[in-house]
mmCIF file of C-alpha atoms and ligand atoms in Angstrom:
data_model
loop_
_atom_site.group_PDB
_atom_site.id
_atom_site.type_symbol
_atom_site.label_atom_id
_atom_site.label_comp_id
_atom_site.label_asym_id
_atom_site.label_seq_id
_atom_site.Cartn_x
_atom_site.Cartn_y
_atom_site.Cartn_z
ATOM 1 C CA MET G 3 29.180 -0.397 -18.971
ATOM 2 C CA LEU G 4 25.913 0.860 -18.740
ATOM 3 C CA LYS G 5 24.518 2.928 -15.692
ATOM 4 C CA PRO G 6 20.897 3.296 -15.174
ATOM 5 C CA SER G 7 20.980 7.014 -15.716
ATOM 6 C CA ASP G 8 22.756 8.054 -12.440
ATOM 7 C CA GLY G 9 19.766 7.899 -10.055
ATOM 8 C CA GLU G 10 17.834 10.104 -12.047
ATOM 9 C CA ARG G 11 13.906 8.816 -10.892
ATOM 10 C CA GLY G 12 12.079 11.296 -12.909
ATOM 11 C CA MET G 13 9.986 9.934 -15.911
ATOM 12 C CA SER G 14 11.568 10.615 -19.198
ATOM 13 C CA LYS G 15 10.583 9.115 -22.349
ATOM 14 C CA ALA G 16 12.416 7.103 -24.409
ATOM 15 C CA VAL G 17 13.736 6.001 -27.773
ATOM 16 C CA PHE G 18 13.576 1.850 -27.644
ATOM 17 C CA LEU G 19 16.545 0.951 -30.226
ATOM 18 C CA ASP G 20 16.918 -2.307 -32.203
ATOM 19 C CA ARG G 21 20.191 -3.103 -32.478
ATOM 20 C CA ASP G 22 21.285 -4.980 -35.406
ATOM 21 C CA GLY G 23 20.580 -3.099 -38.724
ATOM 22 C CA VAL G 24 19.765 0.272 -36.268
ATOM 23 C CA ILE G 25 22.958 1.027 -34.581
ATOM 24 C CA ILE G 26 25.501 -1.653 -35.870
ATOM 25 C CA ARG G 27 25.584 -3.532 -39.207
ATOM 26 C CA ASP G 28 23.239 -6.648 -39.299
ATOM 27 C CA THR G 29 25.639 -9.356 -40.097
ATOM 28 C CA GLY G 30 23.164 -11.717 -39.060
ATOM 29 C CA TYR G 31 23.907 -13.766 -35.637
ATOM 30 C CA LEU G 32 26.597 -11.659 -34.694
ATOM 31 C CA GLY G 33 28.746 -13.199 -31.937
ATOM 32 C CA ASP G 34 32.106 -11.837 -32.528
ATOM 33 C CA PRO G 35 33.169 -8.466 -31.483
ATOM 34 C CA ARG G 36 35.315 -8.088 -34.332
ATOM 35 C CA GLY G 37 32.451 -7.955 -36.494
ATOM 36 C CA VAL G 38 30.621 -4.745 -34.799
ATOM 37 C CA LEU G 39 30.348 -1.948 -37.228
ATOM 38 C CA VAL G 40 28.522 1.246 -36.299
ATOM 39 C CA LEU G 41 26.560 2.423 -38.879
ATOM 40 C CA PRO G 42 27.111 5.924 -40.120
ATOM 41 C CA GLY G 43 25.163 8.699 -38.577
ATOM 42 C CA VAL G 44 24.659 6.784 -35.100
ATOM 43 C CA PRO G 45 26.723 8.826 -32.875
ATOM 44 C CA GLU G 46 25.308 11.950 -34.174
ATOM 45 C CA ALA G 47 21.656 10.632 -33.920
ATOM 46 C CA LEU G 48 22.432 9.494 -30.313
ATOM 47 C CA THR G 49 23.896 12.523 -29.338
ATOM 48 C CA LEU G 50 21.274 14.765 -30.583
ATOM 49 C CA LEU G 51 18.645 12.243 -29.057
ATOM 50 C CA ARG G 52 20.199 12.564 -25.580
ATOM 51 C CA ALA G 53 20.902 15.920 -25.562
ATOM 52 C CA ALA G 54 17.048 16.467 -25.813
ATOM 53 C CA GLY G 55 16.373 14.281 -22.833
ATOM 54 C CA TRP G 56 15.586 11.025 -24.459
ATOM 55 C CA LYS G 57 16.443 7.889 -22.767
ATOM 56 C CA LEU G 58 18.156 5.451 -25.096
ATOM 57 C CA VAL G 59 17.458 2.097 -24.727
ATOM 58 C CA VAL G 60 18.284 -0.750 -26.519
ATOM 59 C CA VAL G 61 16.025 -3.742 -27.009
ATOM 60 C CA THR G 62 17.428 -6.681 -29.191
ATOM 61 C CA ASN G 63 16.478 -10.274 -29.881
ATOM 62 C CA GLN G 64 19.500 -12.573 -29.755
ATOM 63 C CA SER G 65 18.385 -15.946 -30.643
ATOM 64 C CA GLY G 66 21.403 -16.742 -31.943
ATOM 65 C CA ILE G 67 22.379 -17.610 -28.130
ATOM 66 C CA ALA G 68 19.347 -20.296 -28.073
ATOM 67 C CA ARG G 69 20.240 -21.539 -31.267
ATOM 68 C CA GLY G 70 23.622 -22.218 -30.114
ATOM 69 C CA PHE G 71 25.357 -20.141 -32.530
ATOM 70 C CA PHE G 72 27.215 -17.987 -29.842
ATOM 71 C CA SER G 73 27.176 -17.850 -25.774
ATOM 72 C CA GLU G 74 25.910 -15.110 -23.562
ATOM 73 C CA GLU G 75 29.402 -14.343 -23.058
ATOM 74 C CA ASP G 76 30.242 -13.622 -26.718
ATOM 75 C CA HIS G 77 27.026 -11.554 -27.036
ATOM 76 C CA LEU G 78 28.312 -9.565 -23.985
ATOM 77 C CA LYS G 79 31.662 -9.178 -25.654
ATOM 78 C CA VAL G 80 29.670 -7.813 -28.848
ATOM 79 C CA ARG G 81 27.572 -5.585 -26.528
ATOM 80 C CA MET G 82 30.483 -4.161 -24.935
ATOM 81 C CA ARG G 83 32.477 -3.450 -28.471
ATOM 82 C CA MET G 84 29.754 -1.598 -29.488
ATOM 83 C CA GLU G 85 29.493 0.543 -26.343
ATOM 84 C CA GLU G 86 33.282 1.289 -26.684
ATOM 85 C CA LEU G 87 32.710 2.378 -29.967
ATOM 86 C CA LEU G 88 30.063 4.693 -29.180
ATOM 87 C CA ALA G 89 31.727 5.666 -25.890
ATOM 88 C CA ALA G 90 34.343 6.874 -28.401
ATOM 89 C CA HIS G 91 31.997 9.470 -29.755
ATOM 90 C CA GLY G 92 30.797 10.457 -26.305
ATOM 91 C CA VAL G 93 27.786 8.592 -26.517
ATOM 92 C CA GLY G 94 26.433 6.290 -23.800
ATOM 93 C CA LEU G 95 23.358 4.345 -23.361
ATOM 94 C CA ASP G 96 20.527 4.192 -20.700
ATOM 95 C CA GLY G 97 19.838 0.402 -20.935
ATOM 96 C CA TYR G 98 20.398 -2.598 -22.780
ATOM 97 C CA PHE G 99 17.835 -5.338 -22.619
ATOM 98 C CA HIS G 100 18.464 -8.662 -25.040
ATOM 99 C CA CYS G 101 16.338 -11.724 -25.510
ATOM 100 C CA PRO G 102 18.344 -14.570 -25.646
ATOM 101 C CA HIS G 103 15.400 -17.086 -26.540
ATOM 102 C CA GLY G 104 14.190 -18.736 -29.478
ATOM 103 C CA PRO G 105 10.833 -18.303 -31.149
ATOM 104 C CA TRP G 106 9.757 -21.813 -30.349
ATOM 105 C CA GLU G 107 10.450 -20.819 -26.454
ATOM 106 C CA GLN G 108 7.402 -18.545 -26.026
ATOM 107 C CA CYS G 109 9.301 -16.240 -23.767
ATOM 108 C CA SER G 110 7.314 -12.748 -22.975
ATOM 109 C CA CYS G 111 10.311 -10.851 -24.088
ATOM 110 C CA ARG G 112 11.103 -12.063 -27.487
ATOM 111 C CA LYS G 113 10.056 -8.873 -29.997
ATOM 112 C CA PRO G 114 7.473 -8.297 -30.812
ATOM 113 C CA ARG G 115 6.202 -9.141 -27.334
ATOM 114 C CA PRO G 116 6.596 -6.076 -24.951
ATOM 115 C CA GLY G 117 8.577 -7.717 -22.069
ATOM 116 C CA MET G 118 11.816 -6.194 -22.692
ATOM 117 C CA VAL G 119 9.799 -2.558 -22.991
ATOM 118 C CA PHE G 120 8.147 -3.226 -19.787
ATOM 119 C CA ARG G 121 11.186 -4.366 -17.972
ATOM 120 C CA ALA G 122 12.900 -1.074 -19.198
ATOM 121 C CA ARG G 123 9.791 0.975 -18.036
ATOM 122 C CA ASP G 124 9.958 -0.519 -14.579
ATOM 123 C CA GLU G 125 13.959 -0.375 -13.988
ATOM 124 C CA LEU G 126 14.415 2.926 -15.553
ATOM 125 C CA GLY G 127 11.217 4.894 -14.770
ATOM 126 C CA ILE G 128 10.230 5.453 -18.286
ATOM 127 C CA GLN G 129 7.219 6.892 -19.314
ATOM 128 C CA LEU G 130 5.989 4.989 -22.362
ATOM 129 C CA GLU G 131 3.514 7.811 -23.501
ATOM 130 C CA GLY G 132 5.376 9.410 -26.150
ATOM 131 C CA SER G 133 8.215 7.039 -26.365
ATOM 132 C CA PHE G 134 9.206 5.659 -29.783
ATOM 133 C CA VAL G 135 10.691 2.613 -31.135
ATOM 134 C CA VAL G 136 13.072 2.350 -33.896
ATOM 135 C CA GLY G 137 13.821 -1.015 -35.705
ATOM 136 C CA ASP G 138 14.383 -2.101 -39.060
ATOM 137 C CA LYS G 139 11.843 -5.196 -38.980
ATOM 138 C CA MET G 140 8.315 -5.617 -38.599
ATOM 139 C CA SER G 141 8.713 -7.348 -35.278
ATOM 140 C CA ASP G 142 10.083 -4.073 -34.478
ATOM 141 C CA LEU G 143 7.146 -1.993 -35.659
ATOM 142 C CA GLU G 144 4.675 -4.848 -34.163
ATOM 143 C CA LEU G 145 6.573 -4.328 -30.735
ATOM 144 C CA ALA G 146 5.470 -0.560 -30.995
ATOM 145 C CA TRP G 147 2.046 -1.357 -31.473
ATOM 146 C CA ASN G 148 1.626 -4.074 -29.148
ATOM 147 C CA VAL G 149 2.997 -1.264 -26.347
ATOM 148 C CA GLY G 150 0.821 1.376 -27.882
ATOM 149 C CA ILE G 151 3.589 3.815 -29.058
ATOM 150 C CA GLN G 152 5.126 5.240 -32.285
ATOM 151 C CA GLY G 153 7.052 3.084 -34.441
ATOM 152 C CA ILE G 154 9.871 4.081 -36.969
ATOM 153 C CA LEU G 155 11.035 1.595 -39.570
ATOM 154 C CA VAL G 156 14.545 2.491 -40.686
ATOM 155 C CA GLY G 157 16.251 1.169 -43.664
ATOM 156 C CA THR G 158 15.008 0.424 -47.387
ATOM 157 C CA SER G 159 13.380 -3.193 -46.489
ATOM 158 C CA VAL G 160 9.929 -3.734 -47.674
ATOM 159 C CA PRO G 161 8.241 -5.147 -44.765
ATOM 160 C CA GLU G 162 6.174 -8.384 -45.683
ATOM 161 C CA ALA G 163 2.736 -6.985 -44.221
ATOM 162 C CA LEU G 164 2.514 -3.708 -45.405
ATOM 163 C CA ASP G 165 -1.084 -3.514 -44.143
ATOM 164 C CA ALA G 166 0.369 -1.322 -41.196
ATOM 165 C CA GLY G 167 -2.036 1.240 -41.719
ATOM 166 C CA ALA G 168 -4.706 -0.992 -40.303
ATOM 167 C CA ARG G 169 -2.735 -1.877 -37.240
ATOM 168 C CA GLY G 170 -1.219 1.108 -36.297
ATOM 169 C CA ALA G 171 0.568 4.307 -36.993
ATOM 170 C CA MET G 172 4.169 3.809 -38.722
ATOM 171 C CA MET G 173 6.702 6.332 -39.845
ATOM 172 C CA ARG G 174 9.824 5.421 -42.073
ATOM 173 C CA ALA G 175 13.151 6.801 -42.173
ATOM 174 C CA GLN G 176 16.382 5.782 -43.945
ATOM 175 C CA ASP G 177 18.080 5.287 -40.988
ATOM 176 C CA LEU G 178 18.850 6.346 -37.421
ATOM 177 C CA LEU G 179 19.771 10.097 -38.136
ATOM 178 C CA HIS G 180 16.734 10.380 -39.988
ATOM 179 C CA ALA G 181 14.664 8.739 -37.521
ATOM 180 C CA SER G 182 15.895 10.850 -34.845
ATOM 181 C CA LYS G 183 15.375 14.196 -36.818
ATOM 182 C CA LEU G 184 11.722 12.977 -37.182
ATOM 183 C CA ILE G 185 11.464 12.445 -33.402
ATOM 184 C CA LEU G 186 12.910 15.655 -32.509
ATOM 185 C CA GLY G 187 11.002 17.478 -35.087
ATOM 186 C CA GLY G 188 8.064 16.624 -32.946
HETATM 187 MG MG1 MG T 2 17.122 -5.208 -36.424
HETATM 188 ZN ZN1 ZN T 3 12.999 -13.947 -24.335
#
């Protein structure tokens, strides 16, 4: 299981990682640990980022819980399976935050709202300035803009609203490994 970075309380920057479609395959409302598949290049990307001092924090919308598709317990099993697969590559995460709510609930944590990022900042001592959000949906980019940090859109999907330039900076990457190289490349 996760540990909040072993008592290290110095301010460090984080890469806020979307889960589905970035770390593991997005199968849509995944509630079965047998469906967890770590995407190619992910262990290497996370290893590189961590070695360079970045904190790795998952922020994931899991409205499948509110929709009744799976339970909190199922979600925990999926999370633990993902962490187990990453641990087999020697990779650990610094934090994991999920929003279990539905879009109709108007919570403060569902992306693109910044609640999970702010919680991570407060609980893990993260310096937001210079941190990144990496995700595969517009809501991930909008999260980055709402927090005022850089977002990187991974994958090949074409976002609905590509007036991105008007709202904030956007970088694109093929996958998480590519994104990590953009982050590390400065
Ligand atoms: Mg996603
Ligand atoms: Zn929420």
